[in-house]
Amino acid sequence: MDALNSFKLNIEVSDKYRSNKNKRARTKKRTTTEKRTSIDNTSTVRLCIESAKRYTSKREWIRNDPRSHNMAKKLGIIPLCSRNFPTLKSWDKTSCFNEALKYTTRTQWYKSSPSSYIRASHNKWLDECCTHMITIRKRRSLGECINDAKQFSNCSEWRKGNPNSYRAAQFHDGWLSECKKIFE
């Protein structure tokens, strides 16, 4: 009987401990919410809006002042704070094509307007949008790779001396072995 009573006593003590622990947690929550009065919220809202006005984009705001962004997020005022940020353009096929017409190479287009370039790439419009552009990359043939390899005495010199030709030979099946026959 003593063992049963001690077991019940342990359960009662642990239940009391749990209830006291929960009361402490609840009181902590109350005190933090009580600190947030409507006056504090309005000043915090004002501070968040002023902080956001200093930046030109939401991304810049998050990078430079993450605390005010997080506070605005907690208060649910992100739309209010980000009113001054420009809205992002949605890229459809015609707008991507019109944007691509401004540039002569893919690299220029990507550097100047990466969002439109990426959208065209994801939607597989890239080749269609770039038909007017000049190609800078030279496509090599097997004969050109062999002629380039002949200028060097061994394979490692060829790889160091003309890496573009060597990579082209690596990329195509069997070209590298054909080119290496020169060095034998």
PDB file of C-alpha atoms in Angstrom:
ATOM      1  CA  MET A   1       0.000   0.000   0.000  1.00  0.00           C
ATOM      2  CA  ASP A   2       2.886   2.359   0.722  1.00  0.00           C
ATOM      3  CA  ALA A   3       4.219   1.866  -2.804  1.00  0.00           C
ATOM      4  CA  LEU A   4       0.827   2.747  -4.278  1.00  0.00           C
ATOM      5  CA  ASN A   5       0.546   5.906  -2.142  1.00  0.00           C
ATOM      6  CA  SER A   6       4.047   7.048  -3.078  1.00  0.00           C
ATOM      7  CA  PHE A   7       3.215   6.461  -6.758  1.00  0.00           C
ATOM      8  CA  LYS A   8       0.044   8.601  -6.442  1.00  0.00           C
ATOM      9  CA  LEU A   9       2.044  11.278  -4.645  1.00  0.00           C
ATOM     10  CA  ASN A  10       4.611  11.391  -7.467  1.00  0.00           C
ATOM     11  CA  ILE A  11       1.824  11.788 -10.038  1.00  0.00           C
ATOM     12  CA  GLU A  12       0.225  14.617  -8.045  1.00  0.00           C
ATOM     13  CA  VAL A  13       3.556  16.437  -7.689  1.00  0.00           C
ATOM     14  CA  SER A  14       4.316  16.120 -11.400  1.00  0.00           C
ATOM     15  CA  ASP A  15       0.797  17.357 -12.260  1.00  0.00           C
ATOM     16  CA  LYS A  16       1.281  20.379  -9.985  1.00  0.00           C
ATOM     17  CA  TYR A  17       4.640  21.067 -11.593  1.00  0.00           C
ATOM     18  CA  ARG A  18       3.101  20.924 -15.062  1.00  0.00           C
ATOM     19  CA  SER A  19       0.269  23.268 -14.122  1.00  0.00           C
ATOM     20  CA  ASN A  20       2.685  25.749 -12.495  1.00  0.00           C
ATOM     21  CA  LYS A  21       4.912  25.603 -15.553  1.00  0.00           C
ATOM     22  CA  ASN A  22       1.952  26.321 -17.831  1.00  0.00           C
ATOM     23  CA  LYS A  23       0.855  29.223 -15.599  1.00  0.00           C
ATOM     24  CA  ARG A  24       4.329  30.729 -15.807  1.00  0.00           C
ATOM     25  CA  ALA A  25       4.339  30.391 -19.585  1.00  0.00           C
ATOM     26  CA  ARG A  26       0.882  31.983 -19.819  1.00  0.00           C
ATOM     27  CA  THR A  27       1.879  34.895 -17.624  1.00  0.00           C
ATOM     28  CA  LYS A  28       4.977  35.515 -19.724  1.00  0.00           C
ATOM     29  CA  LYS A  29       2.841  35.609 -22.845  1.00  0.00           C
ATOM     30  CA  ARG A  30       0.438  38.024 -21.223  1.00  0.00           C
ATOM     31  CA  THR A  31       3.158  40.404 -20.165  1.00  0.00           C
ATOM     32  CA  THR A  32       4.672  40.559 -23.652  1.00  0.00           C
ATOM     33  CA  THR A  33       1.286  41.181 -25.259  1.00  0.00           C
ATOM     34  CA  GLU A  34       0.381  43.717 -22.605  1.00  0.00           C
ATOM     35  CA  LYS A  35       3.505  45.657 -23.483  1.00  0.00           C
ATOM     36  CA  ARG A  36       2.217  46.032 -27.014  1.00  0.00           C
ATOM     37  CA  THR A  37      -0.347  48.733 -26.590  1.00  0.00           C
ATOM     38  CA  SER A  38      -2.024  50.495 -29.450  1.00  0.00           C
ATOM     39  CA  ILE A  39       0.285  53.495 -28.959  1.00  0.00           C
ATOM     40  CA  ASP A  40       3.354  51.295 -29.308  1.00  0.00           C
ATOM     41  CA  ASN A  41       1.892  49.613 -32.385  1.00  0.00           C
ATOM     42  CA  THR A  42       1.220  52.893 -34.156  1.00  0.00           C
ATOM     43  CA  SER A  43       4.749  54.116 -33.490  1.00  0.00           C
ATOM     44  CA  THR A  44       6.138  50.744 -34.621  1.00  0.00           C
ATOM     45  CA  VAL A  45       4.015  50.877 -37.763  1.00  0.00           C
ATOM     46  CA  ARG A  46       5.303  54.383 -38.459  1.00  0.00           C
ATOM     47  CA  LEU A  47       8.898  53.243 -37.945  1.00  0.00           C
ATOM     48  CA  CYS A  48       8.446  50.250 -40.270  1.00  0.00           C
ATOM     49  CA  ILE A  49       6.915  52.425 -42.996  1.00  0.00           C
ATOM     50  CA  GLU A  50       9.700  55.005 -42.676  1.00  0.00           C
ATOM     51  CA  SER A  51      12.290  52.254 -42.817  1.00  0.00           C
ATOM     52  CA  ALA A  52      10.758  50.777 -45.969  1.00  0.00           C
ATOM     53  CA  LYS A  53      10.637  54.204 -47.670  1.00  0.00           C
ATOM     54  CA  ARG A  54      14.433  54.410 -47.530  1.00  0.00           C
ATOM     55  CA  TYR A  55      14.771  51.529 -50.010  1.00  0.00           C
ATOM     56  CA  THR A  56      13.823  51.001 -53.641  1.00  0.00           C
ATOM     57  CA  SER A  57      12.804  47.340 -53.438  1.00  0.00           C
ATOM     58  CA  LYS A  58      11.548  44.818 -50.924  1.00  0.00           C
ATOM     59  CA  ARG A  59      14.668  42.715 -51.356  1.00  0.00           C
ATOM     60  CA  GLU A  60      16.885  45.711 -50.557  1.00  0.00           C
ATOM     61  CA  TRP A  61      14.754  46.487 -47.489  1.00  0.00           C
ATOM     62  CA  ILE A  62      15.076  42.893 -46.208  1.00  0.00           C
ATOM     63  CA  ARG A  63      18.855  42.884 -46.739  1.00  0.00           C
ATOM     64  CA  ASN A  64      19.556  46.238 -45.118  1.00  0.00           C
ATOM     65  CA  ASP A  65      16.973  46.364 -42.334  1.00  0.00           C
ATOM     66  CA  PRO A  66      15.751  42.841 -41.497  1.00  0.00           C
ATOM     67  CA  ARG A  67      14.516  43.843 -38.036  1.00  0.00           C
ATOM     68  CA  SER A  68      11.954  46.328 -39.282  1.00  0.00           C
ATOM     69  CA  HIS A  69      10.885  43.909 -42.021  1.00  0.00           C
ATOM     70  CA  ASN A  70      10.346  41.134 -39.481  1.00  0.00           C
ATOM     71  CA  MET A  71       8.369  43.468 -37.230  1.00  0.00           C
ATOM     72  CA  ALA A  72       6.215  44.528 -40.177  1.00  0.00           C
ATOM     73  CA  LYS A  73       5.698  40.867 -40.970  1.00  0.00           C
ATOM     74  CA  LYS A  74       4.607  40.124 -37.383  1.00  0.00           C
ATOM     75  CA  LEU A  75       2.202  43.060 -37.399  1.00  0.00           C
ATOM     76  CA  GLY A  76       0.864  42.102 -40.836  1.00  0.00           C
ATOM     77  CA  ILE A  77       1.655  45.447 -42.447  1.00  0.00           C
ATOM     78  CA  ILE A  78       3.989  44.342 -45.257  1.00  0.00           C
ATOM     79  CA  PRO A  79       1.539  45.531 -47.979  1.00  0.00           C
ATOM     80  CA  LEU A  80       1.286  48.900 -46.241  1.00  0.00           C
ATOM     81  CA  CYS A  81       5.063  49.252 -46.021  1.00  0.00           C
ATOM     82  CA  SER A  82       5.788  48.096 -49.554  1.00  0.00           C
ATOM     83  CA  ARG A  83       3.419  50.516 -51.332  1.00  0.00           C
ATOM     84  CA  ASN A  84       6.320  52.629 -52.591  1.00  0.00           C
ATOM     85  CA  PHE A  85       8.155  49.672 -54.151  1.00  0.00           C
ATOM     86  CA  PRO A  86       7.720  49.237 -57.909  1.00  0.00           C
ATOM     87  CA  THR A  87       5.544  46.325 -58.978  1.00  0.00           C
ATOM     88  CA  LEU A  88       7.311  43.550 -60.840  1.00  0.00           C
ATOM     89  CA  LYS A  89       6.542  43.200 -64.512  1.00  0.00           C
ATOM     90  CA  SER A  90       4.995  39.951 -65.622  1.00  0.00           C
ATOM     91  CA  TRP A  91       6.743  38.665 -68.720  1.00  0.00           C
ATOM     92  CA  ASP A  92       4.647  37.060 -71.454  1.00  0.00           C
ATOM     93  CA  LYS A  93       5.955  35.858 -74.811  1.00  0.00           C
ATOM     94  CA  THR A  94       5.467  39.145 -76.680  1.00  0.00           C
ATOM     95  CA  SER A  95       7.031  41.292 -73.953  1.00  0.00           C
ATOM     96  CA  CYS A  96      10.039  38.946 -73.791  1.00  0.00           C
ATOM     97  CA  PHE A  97      10.393  39.112 -77.563  1.00  0.00           C
ATOM     98  CA  ASN A  98      10.169  42.920 -77.553  1.00  0.00           C
ATOM     99  CA  GLU A  99      12.744  43.096 -74.765  1.00  0.00           C
ATOM    100  CA  ALA A 100      15.090  40.773 -76.689  1.00  0.00           C
ATOM    101  CA  LEU A 101      14.892  43.003 -79.771  1.00  0.00           C
ATOM    102  CA  LYS A 102      16.756  45.713 -77.842  1.00  0.00           C
ATOM    103  CA  TYR A 103      19.943  43.608 -77.683  1.00  0.00           C
ATOM    104  CA  THR A 104      22.344  42.074 -80.186  1.00  0.00           C
ATOM    105  CA  THR A 105      23.631  39.170 -78.066  1.00  0.00           C
ATOM    106  CA  ARG A 106      22.185  36.839 -75.456  1.00  0.00           C
ATOM    107  CA  THR A 107      24.774  37.995 -72.944  1.00  0.00           C
ATOM    108  CA  GLN A 108      23.742  41.641 -73.321  1.00  0.00           C
ATOM    109  CA  TRP A 109      20.109  40.692 -72.885  1.00  0.00           C
ATOM    110  CA  TYR A 110      20.810  38.585 -69.784  1.00  0.00           C
ATOM    111  CA  LYS A 111      22.936  41.296 -68.153  1.00  0.00           C
ATOM    112  CA  SER A 112      20.478  44.109 -68.881  1.00  0.00           C
ATOM    113  CA  SER A 113      17.192  42.333 -68.210  1.00  0.00           C
ATOM    114  CA  PRO A 114      17.751  39.018 -66.420  1.00  0.00           C
ATOM    115  CA  SER A 115      14.103  38.578 -65.393  1.00  0.00           C
ATOM    116  CA  SER A 116      12.856  38.587 -68.995  1.00  0.00           C
ATOM    117  CA  TYR A 117      15.735  36.362 -70.137  1.00  0.00           C
ATOM    118  CA  ILE A 118      15.067  33.812 -67.386  1.00  0.00           C
ATOM    119  CA  ARG A 119      11.310  33.835 -68.087  1.00  0.00           C
ATOM    120  CA  ALA A 120      11.984  33.191 -71.787  1.00  0.00           C
ATOM    121  CA  SER A 121      14.393  30.415 -70.891  1.00  0.00           C
ATOM    122  CA  HIS A 122      11.958  28.698 -68.493  1.00  0.00           C
ATOM    123  CA  ASN A 123       9.133  28.842 -71.019  1.00  0.00           C
ATOM    124  CA  LYS A 124      11.402  27.640 -73.876  1.00  0.00           C
ATOM    125  CA  TRP A 125      10.976  30.883 -75.881  1.00  0.00           C
ATOM    126  CA  LEU A 126      14.693  31.674 -75.818  1.00  0.00           C
ATOM    127  CA  ASP A 127      15.607  30.408 -79.300  1.00  0.00           C
ATOM    128  CA  GLU A 128      12.564  32.109 -80.777  1.00  0.00           C
ATOM    129  CA  CYS A 129      13.390  35.424 -79.079  1.00  0.00           C
ATOM    130  CA  CYS A 130      17.060  35.282 -80.086  1.00  0.00           C
ATOM    131  CA  THR A 131      16.699  34.635 -83.835  1.00  0.00           C
ATOM    132  CA  HIS A 132      17.865  38.185 -84.698  1.00  0.00           C
ATOM    133  CA  MET A 133      20.921  38.020 -82.420  1.00  0.00           C
ATOM    134  CA  ILE A 134      24.465  37.277 -83.510  1.00  0.00           C
ATOM    135  CA  THR A 135      26.172  34.202 -82.092  1.00  0.00           C
ATOM    136  CA  ILE A 136      29.527  34.831 -80.485  1.00  0.00           C
ATOM    137  CA  ARG A 137      30.302  31.217 -79.630  1.00  0.00           C
ATOM    138  CA  LYS A 138      32.090  29.452 -82.438  1.00  0.00           C
ATOM    139  CA  ARG A 139      30.899  25.942 -83.222  1.00  0.00           C
ATOM    140  CA  ARG A 140      33.899  23.795 -84.001  1.00  0.00           C
ATOM    141  CA  SER A 141      34.100  20.853 -86.364  1.00  0.00           C
ATOM    142  CA  LEU A 142      36.250  17.750 -85.983  1.00  0.00           C
ATOM    143  CA  GLY A 143      38.629  19.045 -88.648  1.00  0.00           C
ATOM    144  CA  GLU A 144      39.116  22.336 -86.812  1.00  0.00           C
ATOM    145  CA  CYS A 145      39.870  20.493 -83.568  1.00  0.00           C
ATOM    146  CA  ILE A 146      42.420  18.286 -85.327  1.00  0.00           C
ATOM    147  CA  ASN A 147      44.086  21.343 -86.931  1.00  0.00           C
ATOM    148  CA  ASP A 148      44.230  23.060 -83.551  1.00  0.00           C
ATOM    149  CA  ALA A 149      45.746  19.958 -81.947  1.00  0.00           C
ATOM    150  CA  LYS A 150      48.459  19.752 -84.657  1.00  0.00           C
ATOM    151  CA  GLN A 151      49.889  23.061 -83.409  1.00  0.00           C
ATOM    152  CA  PHE A 152      50.998  21.385 -80.152  1.00  0.00           C
ATOM    153  CA  SER A 153      53.475  18.616 -79.369  1.00  0.00           C
ATOM    154  CA  ASN A 154      51.351  16.749 -76.784  1.00  0.00           C
ATOM    155  CA  CYS A 155      47.833  16.588 -75.388  1.00  0.00           C
ATOM    156  CA  SER A 156      48.491  18.548 -72.181  1.00  0.00           C
ATOM    157  CA  GLU A 157      50.007  21.457 -74.161  1.00  0.00           C
ATOM    158  CA  TRP A 158      46.950  21.466 -76.431  1.00  0.00           C
ATOM    159  CA  ARG A 159      44.633  21.524 -73.402  1.00  0.00           C
ATOM    160  CA  LYS A 160      46.535  24.480 -71.884  1.00  0.00           C
ATOM    161  CA  GLY A 161      47.223  26.303 -75.159  1.00  0.00           C
ATOM    162  CA  ASN A 162      43.763  26.105 -76.723  1.00  0.00           C
ATOM    163  CA  PRO A 163      41.234  25.065 -74.047  1.00  0.00           C
ATOM    164  CA  ASN A 164      38.172  25.910 -76.173  1.00  0.00           C
ATOM    165  CA  SER A 165      39.226  23.517 -78.912  1.00  0.00           C
ATOM    166  CA  TYR A 166      40.083  20.821 -76.348  1.00  0.00           C
ATOM    167  CA  ARG A 167      36.683  21.212 -74.632  1.00  0.00           C
ATOM    168  CA  ALA A 168      34.889  20.981 -77.971  1.00  0.00           C
ATOM    169  CA  ALA A 169      36.693  17.698 -78.647  1.00  0.00           C
ATOM    170  CA  GLN A 170      35.769  16.440 -75.164  1.00  0.00           C
ATOM    171  CA  PHE A 171      32.131  17.380 -75.640  1.00  0.00           C
ATOM    172  CA  HIS A 172      31.597  15.353 -78.816  1.00  0.00           C
ATOM    173  CA  ASP A 173      31.764  11.557 -78.663  1.00  0.00           C
ATOM    174  CA  GLY A 174      34.942  10.145 -80.150  1.00  0.00           C
ATOM    175  CA  TRP A 175      36.508  13.458 -81.181  1.00  0.00           C
ATOM    176  CA  LEU A 176      39.049  13.526 -78.376  1.00  0.00           C
ATOM    177  CA  SER A 177      40.350  10.049 -79.215  1.00  0.00           C
ATOM    178  CA  GLU A 178      40.616  11.078 -82.907  1.00  0.00           C
ATOM    179  CA  CYS A 179      42.565  14.189 -81.979  1.00  0.00           C
ATOM    180  CA  LYS A 180      44.861  12.279 -79.590  1.00  0.00           C
ATOM    181  CA  LYS A 181      45.929   9.991 -82.450  1.00  0.00           C
ATOM    182  CA  ILE A 182      47.978  12.933 -83.758  1.00  0.00           C
ATOM    183  CA  PHE A 183      50.217  12.819 -80.704  1.00  0.00           C
ATOM    184  CA  GLU A 184      51.015   9.101 -81.040  1.00  0.00           C
TER     185      GLU A 184
END
